[in-house]
Each structure stands twice: as C-alpha cells, then as structure tokens.
mmCIF file of C-alpha atoms in Angstrom:
data_model
loop_
_atom_site.group_PDB
_atom_site.id
_atom_site.type_symbol
_atom_site.label_atom_id
_atom_site.label_comp_id
_atom_site.label_asym_id
_atom_site.label_seq_id
_atom_site.Cartn_x
_atom_site.Cartn_y
_atom_site.Cartn_z
ATOM 1 C CA MET A 1 57.362 33.931 62.403
ATOM 2 C CA ILE A 2 59.231 32.724 59.317
ATOM 3 C CA LYS A 3 62.635 34.506 60.247
ATOM 4 C CA ARG A 4 62.119 33.205 64.264
ATOM 5 C CA PHE A 5 61.646 29.413 62.437
ATOM 6 C CA ALA A 6 64.823 29.958 60.509
ATOM 7 C CA ALA A 7 66.791 31.167 63.696
ATOM 8 C CA ALA A 8 65.902 28.132 64.925
ATOM 9 C CA LEU A 9 66.480 25.551 62.493
ATOM 10 C CA LEU A 10 69.745 27.563 61.879
ATOM 11 C CA GLY A 11 70.635 26.477 65.558
ATOM 12 C CA LEU A 12 70.067 23.059 64.596
ATOM 13 C CA ALA A 13 72.409 23.221 61.620
ATOM 14 C CA LEU A 14 75.009 24.896 63.863
ATOM 15 C CA SER A 15 75.055 22.274 66.398
ATOM 16 C CA GLY A 16 76.997 19.748 64.780
ATOM 17 C CA THR A 17 79.945 18.159 66.106
ATOM 18 C CA THR A 18 82.192 15.089 65.244
ATOM 19 C CA MET A 19 81.571 13.207 68.430
ATOM 20 C CA LEU A 20 78.499 11.115 67.756
ATOM 21 C CA VAL A 21 76.242 9.228 70.049
ATOM 22 C CA SER A 22 73.532 6.855 69.643
ATOM 23 C CA ALA A 23 70.252 8.880 69.007
ATOM 24 C CA ALA A 24 68.251 5.939 70.782
ATOM 25 C CA ASP A 25 69.860 6.729 73.914
ATOM 26 C CA ASP A 26 70.529 10.228 73.940
ATOM 27 C CA PRO A 27 68.096 12.983 72.706
ATOM 28 C CA ALA A 28 70.725 15.543 72.594
ATOM 29 C CA ALA A 29 72.357 13.267 69.919
ATOM 30 C CA VAL A 30 69.431 13.863 67.716
ATOM 31 C CA VAL A 31 70.264 17.702 67.107
ATOM 32 C CA ARG A 32 73.852 17.138 67.216
ATOM 33 C CA ASN A 33 74.019 13.928 64.667
ATOM 34 C CA THR A 34 71.661 15.284 62.290
ATOM 35 C CA ALA A 35 73.540 18.321 62.095
ATOM 36 C CA GLU A 36 76.593 17.174 61.386
ATOM 37 C CA ARG A 37 75.066 15.144 58.467
ATOM 38 C CA VAL A 38 73.625 18.252 56.988
ATOM 39 C CA LEU A 39 76.764 20.258 57.269
ATOM 40 C CA ASP A 40 79.051 17.414 56.236
ATOM 41 C CA SER A 41 77.201 17.247 52.877
ATOM 42 C CA LEU A 42 77.311 21.265 52.656
ATOM 43 C CA ARG A 43 80.909 21.465 53.206
ATOM 44 C CA SER A 44 81.647 18.533 50.607
ATOM 45 C CA ASP A 45 79.650 19.835 47.674
ATOM 46 C CA ARG A 46 78.632 23.410 48.496
ATOM 47 C CA ALA A 47 77.983 24.598 44.609
ATOM 48 C CA ARG A 48 75.556 21.519 44.206
ATOM 49 C CA TYR A 49 73.395 22.885 47.154
ATOM 50 C CA GLN A 50 73.130 26.191 45.980
ATOM 51 C CA ASP A 51 70.367 24.326 43.787
ATOM 52 C CA ASP A 52 66.962 24.258 45.842
ATOM 53 C CA HIS A 53 66.127 20.812 44.511
ATOM 54 C CA ALA A 54 69.408 19.349 45.820
ATOM 55 C CA LEU A 55 68.985 21.419 48.962
ATOM 56 C CA PHE A 56 65.289 20.243 49.601
ATOM 57 C CA ALA A 57 66.263 16.837 48.939
ATOM 58 C CA LEU A 58 68.807 16.886 51.807
ATOM 59 C CA VAL A 59 66.769 17.966 54.155
ATOM 60 C CA ARG A 60 63.851 15.506 53.198
ATOM 61 C CA GLU A 61 66.425 12.856 53.376
ATOM 62 C CA VAL A 62 68.372 13.856 56.828
ATOM 63 C CA VAL A 63 66.261 16.529 58.784
ATOM 64 C CA PHE A 64 62.732 15.340 58.493
ATOM 65 C CA PRO A 65 63.173 11.732 59.594
ATOM 66 C CA ARG A 66 64.217 13.533 62.811
ATOM 67 C CA LEU A 67 61.017 15.799 63.279
ATOM 68 C CA ASP A 68 57.599 14.754 64.521
ATOM 69 C CA ARG A 69 55.654 16.474 61.977
ATOM 70 C CA GLU A 70 52.382 14.642 62.556
ATOM 71 C CA ARG A 71 52.511 15.650 66.345
ATOM 72 C CA THR A 72 53.497 18.996 65.590
ATOM 73 C CA ALA A 73 50.682 19.281 63.095
ATOM 74 C CA GLN A 74 48.207 18.186 65.439
ATOM 75 C CA TRP A 75 49.551 20.793 68.164
ATOM 76 C CA VAL A 76 49.698 23.460 65.874
ATOM 77 C CA LEU A 77 46.262 22.997 64.742
ATOM 78 C CA GLY A 78 45.052 22.404 68.764
ATOM 79 C CA ALA A 79 40.996 22.009 69.012
ATOM 80 C CA ASN A 80 40.956 22.355 65.227
ATOM 81 C CA TRP A 81 42.632 18.790 64.813
ATOM 82 C CA ARG A 82 39.757 17.224 66.600
ATOM 83 C CA THR A 83 37.107 18.779 64.071
ATOM 84 C CA ALA A 84 39.148 18.224 60.733
ATOM 85 C CA THR A 85 38.259 15.170 58.443
ATOM 86 C CA PRO A 86 41.065 12.654 57.852
ATOM 87 C CA ALA A 87 41.849 14.129 54.497
ATOM 88 C CA GLN A 88 42.003 17.745 55.819
ATOM 89 C CA ARG A 89 44.572 16.241 58.660
ATOM 90 C CA GLU A 90 46.532 14.481 55.986
ATOM 91 C CA GLN A 91 46.571 17.932 53.639
ATOM 92 C CA PHE A 92 47.308 19.960 56.347
ATOM 93 C CA ILE A 93 50.633 17.996 57.406
ATOM 94 C CA ALA A 94 51.778 17.936 53.780
ATOM 95 C CA GLU A 95 51.468 21.744 53.321
ATOM 96 C CA PHE A 96 53.057 22.305 56.659
ATOM 97 C CA SER A 97 55.945 20.040 55.701
ATOM 98 C CA ASP A 98 56.413 21.832 52.716
ATOM 99 C CA LEU A 99 56.383 25.192 54.663
ATOM 100 C CA LEU A 100 59.239 23.509 57.063
ATOM 101 C CA LEU A 101 61.260 22.521 54.229
ATOM 102 C CA ARG A 102 61.470 25.828 52.826
ATOM 103 C CA THR A 103 62.260 27.309 56.017
ATOM 104 C CA TYR A 104 65.130 24.843 56.651
ATOM 105 C CA GLY A 105 66.448 25.537 53.411
ATOM 106 C CA THR A 106 66.407 29.178 53.763
ATOM 107 C CA ALA A 107 68.143 28.666 57.415
ATOM 108 C CA LEU A 108 70.921 26.610 55.869
ATOM 109 C CA ARG A 109 71.505 29.492 53.221
ATOM 110 C CA GLN A 110 71.816 32.377 55.940
ATOM 111 C CA TYR A 111 74.741 30.331 58.151
ATOM 112 C CA ASP A 112 77.756 32.427 58.214
ATOM 113 C CA SER A 113 79.733 32.649 61.521
ATOM 114 C CA GLU A 114 77.331 31.903 64.312
ATOM 115 C CA LYS A 115 78.718 29.578 66.917
ATOM 116 C CA LEU A 116 76.311 27.452 69.252
ATOM 117 C CA ASN A 117 76.588 26.924 73.147
ATOM 118 C CA TYR A 118 75.137 23.391 73.639
ATOM 119 C CA LEU A 119 73.902 21.522 76.830
ATOM 120 C CA PRO A 120 73.048 17.932 77.422
ATOM 121 C CA ALA A 121 69.513 17.214 77.867
ATOM 122 C CA GLN A 122 68.336 16.780 81.432
ATOM 123 C CA ALA A 123 65.363 14.412 82.027
ATOM 124 C CA PRO A 124 64.524 11.945 84.509
ATOM 125 C CA ALA A 125 65.300 8.337 83.623
ATOM 126 C CA GLY A 126 62.426 7.050 81.624
ATOM 127 C CA ALA A 127 60.915 10.483 80.686
ATOM 128 C CA ASP A 128 59.409 10.381 77.020
ATOM 129 C CA ARG A 129 59.859 14.244 76.738
ATOM 130 C CA VAL A 130 63.045 16.118 77.049
ATOM 131 C CA THR A 131 64.259 19.950 76.050
ATOM 132 C CA VAL A 132 67.681 20.536 74.547
ATOM 133 C CA ARG A 133 68.651 23.688 75.231
ATOM 134 C CA THR A 134 71.224 25.731 73.239
ATOM 135 C CA GLU A 135 72.390 29.195 72.630
ATOM 136 C CA ILE A 136 73.457 30.804 69.026
ATOM 137 C CA ILE A 137 76.391 33.131 69.436
ATOM 138 C CA ARG A 138 76.379 35.830 66.756
ATOM 139 C CA PRO A 139 79.594 38.059 66.170
ATOM 140 C CA ASP A 140 77.556 41.342 65.690
ATOM 141 C CA GLY A 141 74.484 40.540 67.807
ATOM 142 C CA PRO A 142 72.940 39.310 71.267
ATOM 143 C CA LYS A 143 72.914 35.438 72.034
ATOM 144 C CA VAL A 144 69.702 33.461 71.060
ATOM 145 C CA SER A 145 68.193 30.874 73.184
ATOM 146 C CA VAL A 146 66.852 28.170 71.248
ATOM 147 C CA ASP A 147 65.203 24.992 73.077
ATOM 148 C CA TYR A 148 64.006 21.995 71.194
ATOM 149 C CA LEU A 149 61.489 19.956 72.441
ATOM 150 C CA LEU A 150 61.696 16.323 71.804
ATOM 151 C CA THR A 151 59.353 13.185 72.321
ATOM 152 C CA ASN A 152 59.952 9.593 72.239
ATOM 153 C CA ARG A 153 58.137 7.657 69.612
ATOM 154 C CA SER A 154 58.537 4.183 69.330
ATOM 155 C CA GLY A 155 61.940 4.614 70.847
ATOM 156 C CA GLU A 156 63.317 7.203 68.821
ATOM 157 C CA TRP A 157 63.653 10.846 69.769
ATOM 158 C CA LYS A 158 62.178 13.288 67.370
ATOM 159 C CA VAL A 159 61.629 17.273 67.853
ATOM 160 C CA TYR A 160 58.243 18.321 67.787
ATOM 161 C CA ASP A 161 58.290 22.013 68.829
ATOM 162 C CA VAL A 162 61.094 24.635 69.178
ATOM 163 C CA ILE A 163 61.101 27.633 71.435
ATOM 164 C CA ILE A 164 63.181 30.443 70.600
ATOM 165 C CA GLU A 165 63.501 33.435 73.654
ATOM 166 C CA ASN A 166 60.590 31.709 75.177
ATOM 167 C CA VAL A 167 58.350 32.009 72.482
ATOM 168 C CA SER A 168 56.921 28.441 71.148
ATOM 169 C CA LEU A 169 56.915 28.240 67.551
ATOM 170 C CA VAL A 170 53.861 25.841 67.891
ATOM 171 C CA VAL A 171 51.909 28.050 69.859
ATOM 172 C CA THR A 172 52.818 31.075 67.202
ATOM 173 C CA TYR A 173 51.828 29.173 64.405
ATOM 174 C CA ARG A 174 48.529 27.840 66.150
ATOM 175 C CA SER A 175 47.623 31.464 67.034
ATOM 176 C CA GLU A 176 48.112 32.452 63.254
ATOM 177 C CA TYR A 177 46.287 29.542 62.026
ATOM 178 C CA SER A 178 43.418 29.646 64.453
ATOM 179 C CA ALA A 179 42.517 33.003 63.187
ATOM 180 C CA ILE A 180 42.396 31.886 59.919
ATOM 181 C CA ILE A 181 40.149 28.808 60.678
ATOM 182 C CA LYS A 182 37.808 31.109 62.588
ATOM 183 C CA ARG A 183 37.601 33.455 59.472
ATOM 184 C CA ASP A 184 37.782 31.143 56.607
ATOM 185 C CA GLY A 185 37.308 27.564 57.807
ATOM 186 C CA MET A 186 39.800 24.703 57.856
ATOM 187 C CA ASP A 187 39.257 24.546 53.881
ATOM 188 C CA GLY A 188 40.395 28.402 53.805
ATOM 189 C CA LEU A 189 43.465 27.898 55.681
ATOM 190 C CA LEU A 190 44.401 24.572 53.660
ATOM 191 C CA LYS A 191 43.812 26.995 50.363
ATOM 192 C CA GLN A 192 46.005 29.725 51.644
ATOM 193 C CA LEU A 193 48.696 27.336 52.443
ATOM 194 C CA SER A 194 48.526 25.553 49.128
ATOM 195 C CA GLU A 195 48.666 28.699 47.389
ATOM 196 C CA ARG A 196 51.540 29.994 49.610
ATOM 197 C CA ASN A 197 53.687 27.042 48.834
ATOM 198 C CA ARG A 198 52.860 26.841 44.980
ATOM 199 C CA SER A 199 54.056 30.522 44.684
ATOM 200 C CA ALA A 200 57.320 29.742 46.490
ATOM 201 C CA ASN A 201 57.959 26.588 44.588
ATOM 202 C CA SER A 202 57.023 28.181 41.182
#
C-alpha cells in the first residue's frame, strides 16, 4: 500500500511544467502547478530538504492545500464515518494526514529519472468531479498509469483519490481499515495509526 501511494505521489511530483495555468479554471493545473512549486524548491536547495522537518514543512505548505483530506478520510472510513464521533473523525483526519505527509516525503526522495506523460482533464462543462490521467515512464520498467480524482470545493479543485493501475487508494485503505475496525473498533484503529506515526516520527 505505502509503495503504491508513494508511486502515485511521485507521479504528482514528476508532473511539473513551467506553463502555469489558473487552478481555479483548470483542474489539471492543480497537479501541474503544485508539482512545479515542490520541484522548484527541491532543485534550489536540495541539501536543505534532506532534513525531514524541512521536507515535511514543504509538503504541508504546498501539497496539503491541494488535497481534500477531509473528504478522502470520509471515503476511506466509508460507513464507519457515519458512526464515528466528531472527536474520532477529527483524530482520524489528523493521523491519516500524518501518514500522507510521511508517504509523500518518501516519494519525493525516490525521484530519479522518471518521466511523465500528462493528459489534460476531460469533463463536461460545470462538472464538479474530474479525473486527470497521467502515465509514469520509468527507464528500467513498465509504464505506470496514475489517475488523480479531483473535486471542486467552493471554487477550488482538490485531489481526493488516486487510482494506480486501476486500483483506488481510497478503496484499498478502506478495506484495510475496515478489517481493523471490525476487529478492534474505531478506537483500535486510531490507536494503531497513532502508534505507527509516533514510531515513524521518533
């Protein structure tokens, strides 16, 4: 799961281009412009971003505003979101966001010589959900298809799911977490996520 997510986020990092477009008008520009800001920062001071704190701060500042983390968390929990208390929902969003933060940082550090084929989003006028399709080209391996699903939230396009080789990350996480909740309850899942995050951050 982590490797798949890292590959998807690496695809986001590879999609930078110098042609900037208004993200408010073009959902594909969300992927493009966000990546350009991240890569510009990494290129300008690579030594600085070898430090986890600096790298994660960059992700929080540039990437997180373009992720609909609340909606992603809600869809990952599925029916369990409805039965969770407000406090449990808030904690899950926080713990899941911490997981995304570390995974994205890992993906950026894996960047080598991959290329990206990028196609503009196709959607009917007025659509509030769009899929941006991309393809990672690796020098020593097969192509990897990565689709970014975006939703329009109050005039802003945000990513809420990533599909890698026809496998939805939201659905995959939902399957994993549903099994934990069924066995240990919502508090059990939150405890596991918290422990994993603390261990990774120590």
